[in-house]
Amino acid sequence: MSNIDLELLTCFCDESVDLLNRWEKVCLQLETDPKTENWDELFRTAHNLKGTSRVVGLDAFGNFVHKIEDSIMQARSGAIPQCGPLVVQLLKAQAILAEWLQKVKSDVSYEPDNATYLLELKTATQAQQPETPPTKVDTPTTQHVPAASEPVPTPAGAVPRIETAEAPTSNAAPVPVKNRPQNSAVKDQRQATSIDETIRVGAIKLDALIQMIGELSIQISSVNSKQENEDPTTYLLKKMAKELYEKALSLRMQPLQPIFQRLDRNIRDISRSLEKKVEVQILGGEVELDKTVCERIIDPLTHMVRNSVDHGLETPEARLNANKEECGLIKITAVQDSSSVRIIIEDDGRGISEEKVLAKAIERGLIQPGQTLTKSEILNLIFLPGFSTAEKITEVSGRGVGMDVVMKTVEALRGQIHIESEAGRGSCFTVTLPTSLSLIDSLSIFLGDNSFAIPIDLIDEIIVLESLNTQIHNGVIRLRDEVIPIRPLSDYLRVSQNKKSQTSTVSNFAIVTKHQKQKVAFAVDKLGDINQVVVRPLNGTIDTAFGFSGTTVFSGGEPGLIVDLEMIARHFLNSYSPSKEAA
Amino acid sequence: MTTTIANAAEKKAPIQNADSRYLLYRIGTELYGTPLLRVREVVEYMTPKIMPNMASHFMGVINIRGSIVGVVDLRIKLGLPAETAKGKQALLVCETPSGALGALVDRIDSVILIPESQIDTQPPIATKFANTSLIGVAKLPTGLITLINLDLALTDDQLAKAVA
């Protein structure tokens, strides 16, 4: 083996991550669309990988890729009648290479024994018989109505249903469209428009830059902020500083596409091992999220998607028996709202059984047998620690540690999860995440002499407490046609006795917030200004403090504490029982 | 905003033995010292912004060049009654593994060189600081100085208070 320069090696390994991502993406495309262009792109990717690996000195790696190149060439020239098995092997190769790169970074002489794999690869290139591909390839539009060629006997009821595939969809929210439009056309269009020009920059450098720009913004905005007539230069300066800051933050934004691709791959792998048929539709990969959010959301999304395949989707026979199509559908969509992003994971499986959930929750002692819960409360029980409805713990999921960790991770990112489900028809999970972790609009409120900042996007509305219709009675107030609980915010932001201000506090306003569709009002004394502020996470020494999600510095230099109204609302609602308040 | 009051000893040997230079400060009637290198900076007293749901010796947060840093009242931590802010109070900012933390002391005294020979590492007296942060007691002609690693004393301090 030639001499290997460690620095070059690390550089190569990092850059190859992109190449292997592309490899995986093209293979997944080849499964549904074996066009020559896709084979071309795969070849180019492999060729690129081979070349650079040899430059760095990884000869064994390069030789291995060379052998794979040969098989790609064969497929491209049409010498292989049935490419399905080959694509399976090529995806395996991607996994082998990815692991190789990981291991070689710490052990330069790492070289896996690929003899078995190469044999399998050779067999795949010689596949002659047409095989039914393990994941659904055909579009279930009317032109593909399986007639005589369908090997699985379809029950009589299924055939008329397929013929009416064009009929309008039913009204249930979580059920995806029965008539499935071919998604790849939409996929291709989007790839064509986004030119993949990127530059690799170390994340640490970027963070340092953003931090400095943030401090610059703060300093600039504190210049002459109290003057009545701001001179034009200062005004422009402030405007530019704000724009500069927003642009710097956007540097950290990454598209969700690579994450979705990983999910696609996961679904494919799991469905194979569980012998279920799944079609994946992905929309909105170009939607962007902050880098940190992207990194942290992968695990929760992966877990949810695994649940969909493992627990949500039925086996092909069960589906046919239920008059559904044999192939299940999982739809992953990303939607950009004004200040947040929604990631929606839908499946058309068996839905979440409320009876099972209730039974399990009672069995685990998470709720009392007599309690009455709304459907949404029952569904949310799955987020409690120690919950799992799997009959047996499978390798894939079922240990009962999943959904509560998912919820915690999402909440730590200041996000929310909403579940909708209908027995027999499917489930829909919506994860909502704020786009920007750092720049928010906040309203200052006063509790006595102390002021705190509440993020505007957590405020549903503000009520003036003195008006006739909003009298507090037994801890609740009437808000138009609703009755919602109300508490003093100072109950949750407790100041120790020696620091309590001398002025008596009278609550004049209430801030209404929503948690999981439940409204709560918190009374405050006075309202202050609305400012756009840069939020920093709490300093490590104080980050266990209850009720705060971050800190900021106002334009005059005063420190600001950002109230985590969501956490406070959740804390209150967890111990709140409406029946106690009645009468 | 860093204030250090040099001592005659320091003027003679400014660079030598950086490790044996101690920043001396008063809390109540006692004189304490911390290795100078373990104090990130000394900051003039500014009124902290009150932060709820924190331990009673936690005073609040302040803004140091754009960063929000918590402040602990060492008087209260040592069990002495709190005092209203007087002129010469100062904040010693130390780095702990979880981040920077400020400690309020009554008065900064001086920076002096204390050779190891003058430090008793097994003092017979009980001090109010935990043993993990105690270096020892220095015996000087002028009196006794309790030497502690302030950053260690501030580390792992349970600052947050649970809310029912």
PDB file of N, CA and C in Angstrom, chain A residues 310-367:
ATOM      1  N   ASP A 310     -42.928  -0.576  10.650  1.00  0.00           N
ATOM      2  CA  ASP A 310     -43.029  -1.739  11.517  1.00  0.00           C
ATOM      3  C   ASP A 310     -44.437  -1.922  12.080  1.00  0.00           C
ATOM      4  N   HIS A 311     -44.975  -0.886  12.713  1.00  0.00           N
ATOM      5  CA  HIS A 311     -46.273  -1.017  13.373  1.00  0.00           C
ATOM      6  C   HIS A 311     -47.432  -0.526  12.524  1.00  0.00           C
ATOM      7  N   GLY A 312     -47.182   0.529  11.760  1.00  0.00           N
ATOM      8  CA  GLY A 312     -48.289   1.134  11.023  1.00  0.00           C
ATOM      9  C   GLY A 312     -48.740   0.298   9.837  1.00  0.00           C
ATOM     10  N   LEU A 313     -47.770  -0.040   8.978  1.00  0.00           N
ATOM     11  CA  LEU A 313     -48.156  -0.736   7.743  1.00  0.00           C
ATOM     12  C   LEU A 313     -48.380  -2.220   7.986  1.00  0.00           C
ATOM     13  N   GLU A 314     -49.414  -2.723   7.313  1.00  0.00           N
ATOM     14  CA  GLU A 314     -49.715  -4.147   7.443  1.00  0.00           C
ATOM     15  C   GLU A 314     -48.913  -4.935   6.414  1.00  0.00           C
ATOM     16  N   THR A 315     -48.912  -6.256   6.576  1.00  0.00           N
ATOM     17  CA  THR A 315     -48.254  -7.108   5.584  1.00  0.00           C
ATOM     18  C   THR A 315     -49.067  -7.047   4.297  1.00  0.00           C
ATOM     19  N   PRO A 316     -48.445  -7.391   3.180  1.00  0.00           N
ATOM     20  CA  PRO A 316     -49.180  -7.321   1.904  1.00  0.00           C
ATOM     21  C   PRO A 316     -50.507  -8.104   1.936  1.00  0.00           C
ATOM     22  N   GLU A 317     -50.495  -9.314   2.537  1.00  0.00           N
ATOM     23  CA  GLU A 317     -51.735 -10.104   2.570  1.00  0.00           C
ATOM     24  C   GLU A 317     -52.792  -9.383   3.395  1.00  0.00           C
ATOM     25  N   ALA A 318     -52.389  -8.879   4.553  1.00  0.00           N
ATOM     26  CA  ALA A 318     -53.351  -8.199   5.415  1.00  0.00           C
ATOM     27  C   ALA A 318     -53.953  -6.992   4.702  1.00  0.00           C
ATOM     28  N   ARG A 319     -53.137  -6.331   3.942  1.00  0.00           N
ATOM     29  CA  ARG A 319     -53.617  -5.149   3.235  1.00  0.00           C
ATOM     30  C   ARG A 319     -54.648  -5.538   2.180  1.00  0.00           C
ATOM     31  N   LEU A 320     -54.320  -6.607   1.461  1.00  0.00           N
ATOM     32  CA  LEU A 320     -55.259  -7.038   0.430  1.00  0.00           C
ATOM     33  C   LEU A 320     -56.572  -7.452   1.078  1.00  0.00           C
ATOM     34  N   ASN A 321     -56.457  -8.156   2.199  1.00  0.00           N
ATOM     35  CA  ASN A 321     -57.670  -8.575   2.904  1.00  0.00           C
ATOM     36  C   ASN A 321     -58.491  -7.385   3.360  1.00  0.00           C
ATOM     37  N   ALA A 322     -57.828  -6.277   3.609  1.00  0.00           N
ATOM     38  CA  ALA A 322     -58.551  -5.091   4.072  1.00  0.00           C
ATOM     39  C   ALA A 322     -58.971  -4.208   2.913  1.00  0.00           C
ATOM     40  N   ASN A 323     -58.928  -4.772   1.716  1.00  0.00           N
ATOM     41  CA  ASN A 323     -59.305  -4.001   0.521  1.00  0.00           C
ATOM     42  C   ASN A 323     -58.414  -2.798   0.279  1.00  0.00           C
ATOM     43  N   LYS A 324     -57.153  -2.934   0.672  1.00  0.00           N
ATOM     44  CA  LYS A 324     -56.217  -1.856   0.370  1.00  0.00           C
ATOM     45  C   LYS A 324     -55.268  -2.360  -0.698  1.00  0.00           C
ATOM     46  N   GLU A 325     -54.496  -1.466  -1.230  1.00  0.00           N
ATOM     47  CA  GLU A 325     -53.486  -1.926  -2.176  1.00  0.00           C
ATOM     48  C   GLU A 325     -52.403  -2.648  -1.416  1.00  0.00           C
ATOM     49  N   GLU A 326     -51.813  -3.635  -2.098  1.00  0.00           N
ATOM     50  CA  GLU A 326     -50.803  -4.469  -1.468  1.00  0.00           C
ATOM     51  C   GLU A 326     -49.625  -3.641  -0.957  1.00  0.00           C
ATOM     52  N   CYS A 327     -49.310  -2.601  -1.724  1.00  0.00           N
ATOM     53  CA  CYS A 327     -48.141  -1.810  -1.397  1.00  0.00           C
ATOM     54  C   CYS A 327     -48.550  -0.617  -0.539  1.00  0.00           C
ATOM     55  N   GLY A 328     -47.944  -0.517   0.617  1.00  0.00           N
ATOM     56  CA  GLY A 328     -48.283   0.587   1.498  1.00  0.00           C
ATOM     57  C   GLY A 328     -47.628   1.875   1.030  1.00  0.00           C
ATOM     58  N   LEU A 329     -48.153   2.988   1.518  1.00  0.00           N
ATOM     59  CA  LEU A 329     -47.599   4.277   1.108  1.00  0.00           C
ATOM     60  C   LEU A 329     -47.138   5.060   2.319  1.00  0.00           C
ATOM     61  N   ILE A 330     -45.926   5.579   2.245  1.00  0.00           N
ATOM     62  CA  ILE A 330     -45.455   6.508   3.274  1.00  0.00           C
ATOM     63  C   ILE A 330     -45.099   7.800   2.575  1.00  0.00           C
ATOM     64  N   LYS A 331     -45.743   8.871   3.040  1.00  0.00           N
ATOM     65  CA  LYS A 331     -45.511  10.165   2.406  1.00  0.00           C
ATOM     66  C   LYS A 331     -44.760  11.058   3.381  1.00  0.00           C
ATOM     67  N   ILE A 332     -43.627  11.608   2.926  1.00  0.00           N
ATOM     68  CA  ILE A 332     -42.851  12.522   3.766  1.00  0.00           C
ATOM     69  C   ILE A 332     -42.855  13.881   3.084  1.00  0.00           C
ATOM     70  N   THR A 333     -43.392  14.879   3.786  1.00  0.00           N
ATOM     71  CA  THR A 333     -43.512  16.206   3.170  1.00  0.00           C
ATOM     72  C   THR A 333     -42.916  17.263   4.090  1.00  0.00           C
ATOM     73  N   ALA A 334     -42.252  18.238   3.511  1.00  0.00           N
ATOM     74  CA  ALA A 334     -41.781  19.383   4.283  1.00  0.00           C
ATOM     75  C   ALA A 334     -42.456  20.625   3.738  1.00  0.00           C
ATOM     76  N   VAL A 335     -43.010  21.435   4.646  1.00  0.00           N
ATOM     77  CA  VAL A 335     -43.717  22.645   4.228  1.00  0.00           C
ATOM     78  C   VAL A 335     -43.134  23.830   4.978  1.00  0.00           C
ATOM     79  N   GLN A 336     -42.872  24.905   4.239  1.00  0.00           N
ATOM     80  CA  GLN A 336     -42.318  26.103   4.868  1.00  0.00           C
ATOM     81  C   GLN A 336     -43.460  27.052   5.217  1.00  0.00           C
ATOM     82  N   ASP A 337     -43.692  27.278   6.513  1.00  0.00           N
ATOM     83  CA  ASP A 337     -44.664  28.285   6.919  1.00  0.00           C
ATOM     84  C   ASP A 337     -43.928  29.600   7.136  1.00  0.00           C
ATOM     85  N   SER A 338     -44.618  30.614   7.649  1.00  0.00           N
ATOM     86  CA  SER A 338     -43.958  31.920   7.735  1.00  0.00           C
ATOM     87  C   SER A 338     -42.727  31.888   8.630  1.00  0.00           C
ATOM     88  N   SER A 339     -42.818  31.304   9.807  1.00  0.00           N
ATOM     89  CA  SER A 339     -41.624  31.299  10.645  1.00  0.00           C
ATOM     90  C   SER A 339     -41.319  29.904  11.151  1.00  0.00           C
ATOM     91  N   SER A 340     -41.931  28.902  10.548  1.00  0.00           N
ATOM     92  CA  SER A 340     -41.639  27.545  10.996  1.00  0.00           C
ATOM     93  C   SER A 340     -41.721  26.591   9.815  1.00  0.00           C
ATOM     94  N   VAL A 341     -41.253  25.390  10.073  1.00  0.00           N
ATOM     95  CA  VAL A 341     -41.269  24.356   9.045  1.00  0.00           C
ATOM     96  C   VAL A 341     -42.055  23.174   9.589  1.00  0.00           C
ATOM     97  N   ARG A 342     -42.921  22.618   8.751  1.00  0.00           N
ATOM     98  CA  ARG A 342     -43.659  21.420   9.168  1.00  0.00           C
ATOM     99  C   ARG A 342     -43.136  20.219   8.399  1.00  0.00           C
ATOM    100  N   ILE A 343     -42.803  19.150   9.127  1.00  0.00           N
ATOM    101  CA  ILE A 343     -42.417  17.903   8.474  1.00  0.00           C
ATOM    102  C   ILE A 343     -43.532  16.907   8.770  1.00  0.00           C
ATOM    103  N   ILE A 344     -44.155  16.408   7.703  1.00  0.00           N
ATOM    104  CA  ILE A 344     -45.340  15.556   7.872  1.00  0.00           C
ATOM    105  C   ILE A 344     -45.012  14.141   7.413  1.00  0.00           C
ATOM    106  N   ILE A 345     -45.235  13.175   8.286  1.00  0.00           N
ATOM    107  CA  ILE A 345     -45.018  11.773   7.930  1.00  0.00           C
ATOM    108  C   ILE A 345     -46.365  11.065   7.987  1.00  0.00           C
ATOM    109  N   GLU A 346     -46.822  10.630   6.824  1.00  0.00           N
ATOM    110  CA  GLU A 346     -48.147   9.995   6.737  1.00  0.00           C
ATOM    111  C   GLU A 346     -48.009   8.568   6.253  1.00  0.00           C
ATOM    112  N   ASP A 347     -48.847   7.674   6.784  1.00  0.00           N
ATOM    113  CA  ASP A 347     -48.877   6.343   6.200  1.00  0.00           C
ATOM    114  C   ASP A 347     -50.331   5.919   6.051  1.00  0.00           C
ATOM    115  N   ASP A 348     -50.568   4.955   5.178  1.00  0.00           N
ATOM    116  CA  ASP A 348     -51.951   4.496   4.994  1.00  0.00           C
ATOM    117  C   ASP A 348     -52.107   3.108   5.587  1.00  0.00           C
ATOM    118  N   GLY A 349     -51.500   2.922   6.748  1.00  0.00           N
ATOM    119  CA  GLY A 349     -51.535   1.616   7.387  1.00  0.00           C
ATOM    120  C   GLY A 349     -52.749   1.410   8.263  1.00  0.00           C
ATOM    121  N   ARG A 350     -52.541   0.734   9.364  1.00  0.00           N
ATOM    122  CA  ARG A 350     -53.686   0.348  10.184  1.00  0.00           C
ATOM    123  C   ARG A 350     -54.060   1.409  11.211  1.00  0.00           C
ATOM    124  N   GLY A 351     -53.340   2.474  11.280  1.00  0.00           N
ATOM    125  CA  GLY A 351     -53.682   3.526  12.226  1.00  0.00           C
ATOM    126  C   GLY A 351     -53.331   3.127  13.646  1.00  0.00           C
ATOM    127  N   ILE A 352     -53.495   4.059  14.571  1.00  0.00           N
ATOM    128  CA  ILE A 352     -53.194   3.772  15.975  1.00  0.00           C
ATOM    129  C   ILE A 352     -54.481   3.339  16.666  1.00  0.00           C
ATOM    130  N   SER A 353     -54.449   2.185  17.294  1.00  0.00           N
ATOM    131  CA  SER A 353     -55.647   1.662  17.949  1.00  0.00           C
ATOM    132  C   SER A 353     -55.807   2.304  19.324  1.00  0.00           C
ATOM    133  N   GLU A 354     -56.876   3.086  19.474  1.00  0.00           N
ATOM    134  CA  GLU A 354     -57.063   3.775  20.763  1.00  0.00           C
ATOM    135  C   GLU A 354     -57.252   2.788  21.903  1.00  0.00           C
ATOM    136  N   GLU A 355     -57.936   1.671  21.619  1.00  0.00           N
ATOM    137  CA  GLU A 355     -58.180   0.689  22.688  1.00  0.00           C
ATOM    138  C   GLU A 355     -56.859   0.126  23.169  1.00  0.00           C
ATOM    139  N   LYS A 356     -55.989  -0.222  22.205  1.00  0.00           N
ATOM    140  CA  LYS A 356     -54.701  -0.816  22.586  1.00  0.00           C
ATOM    141  C   LYS A 356     -53.880   0.170  23.398  1.00  0.00           C
ATOM    142  N   VAL A 357     -53.900   1.413  22.950  1.00  0.00           N
ATOM    143  CA  VAL A 357     -53.110   2.431  23.640  1.00  0.00           C
ATOM    144  C   VAL A 357     -53.611   2.599  25.068  1.00  0.00           C
ATOM    145  N   LEU A 358     -54.922   2.704  25.218  1.00  0.00           N
ATOM    146  CA  LEU A 358     -55.495   2.856  26.553  1.00  0.00           C
ATOM    147  C   LEU A 358     -55.135   1.672  27.437  1.00  0.00           C
ATOM    148  N   ALA A 359     -55.305   0.476  26.852  1.00  0.00           N
ATOM    149  CA  ALA A 359     -55.029  -0.732  27.635  1.00  0.00           C
ATOM    150  C   ALA A 359     -53.579  -0.745  28.101  1.00  0.00           C
ATOM    151  N   LYS A 360     -52.679  -0.430  27.184  1.00  0.00           N
ATOM    152  CA  LYS A 360     -51.255  -0.452  27.526  1.00  0.00           C
ATOM    153  C   LYS A 360     -50.931   0.599  28.583  1.00  0.00           C
ATOM    154  N   ALA A 361     -51.552   1.759  28.432  1.00  0.00           N
ATOM    155  CA  ALA A 361     -51.248   2.836  29.374  1.00  0.00           C
ATOM    156  C   ALA A 361     -51.713   2.458  30.777  1.00  0.00           C
ATOM    157  N   ILE A 362     -52.880   1.810  30.846  1.00  0.00           N
ATOM    158  CA  ILE A 362     -53.384   1.389  32.151  1.00  0.00           C
ATOM    159  C   ILE A 362     -52.474   0.308  32.719  1.00  0.00           C
ATOM    160  N   GLU A 363     -52.074  -0.617  31.830  1.00  0.00           N
ATOM    161  CA  GLU A 363     -51.193  -1.702  32.269  1.00  0.00           C
ATOM    162  C   GLU A 363     -49.889  -1.171  32.825  1.00  0.00           C
ATOM    163  N   ARG A 364     -49.365  -0.111  32.188  1.00  0.00           N
ATOM    164  CA  ARG A 364     -48.096   0.451  32.644  1.00  0.00           C
ATOM    165  C   ARG A 364     -48.284   1.416  33.790  1.00  0.00           C
ATOM    166  N   GLY A 365     -49.516   1.574  34.212  1.00  0.00           N
ATOM    167  CA  GLY A 365     -49.742   2.476  35.327  1.00  0.00           C
ATOM    168  C   GLY A 365     -49.596   3.940  34.966  1.00  0.00           C
ATOM    169  N   LEU A 366     -49.697   4.243  33.678  1.00  0.00           N
ATOM    170  CA  LEU A 366     -49.509   5.635  33.274  1.00  0.00           C
ATOM    171  C   LEU A 366     -50.784   6.440  33.453  1.00  0.00           C
ATOM    172  N   ILE A 367     -51.926   5.755  33.424  1.00  0.00           N
ATOM    173  CA  ILE A 367     -53.190   6.443  33.719  1.00  0.00           C
ATOM    174  C   ILE A 367     -54.061   5.535  34.586  1.00  0.00           C
TER     175      ILE A 367
END
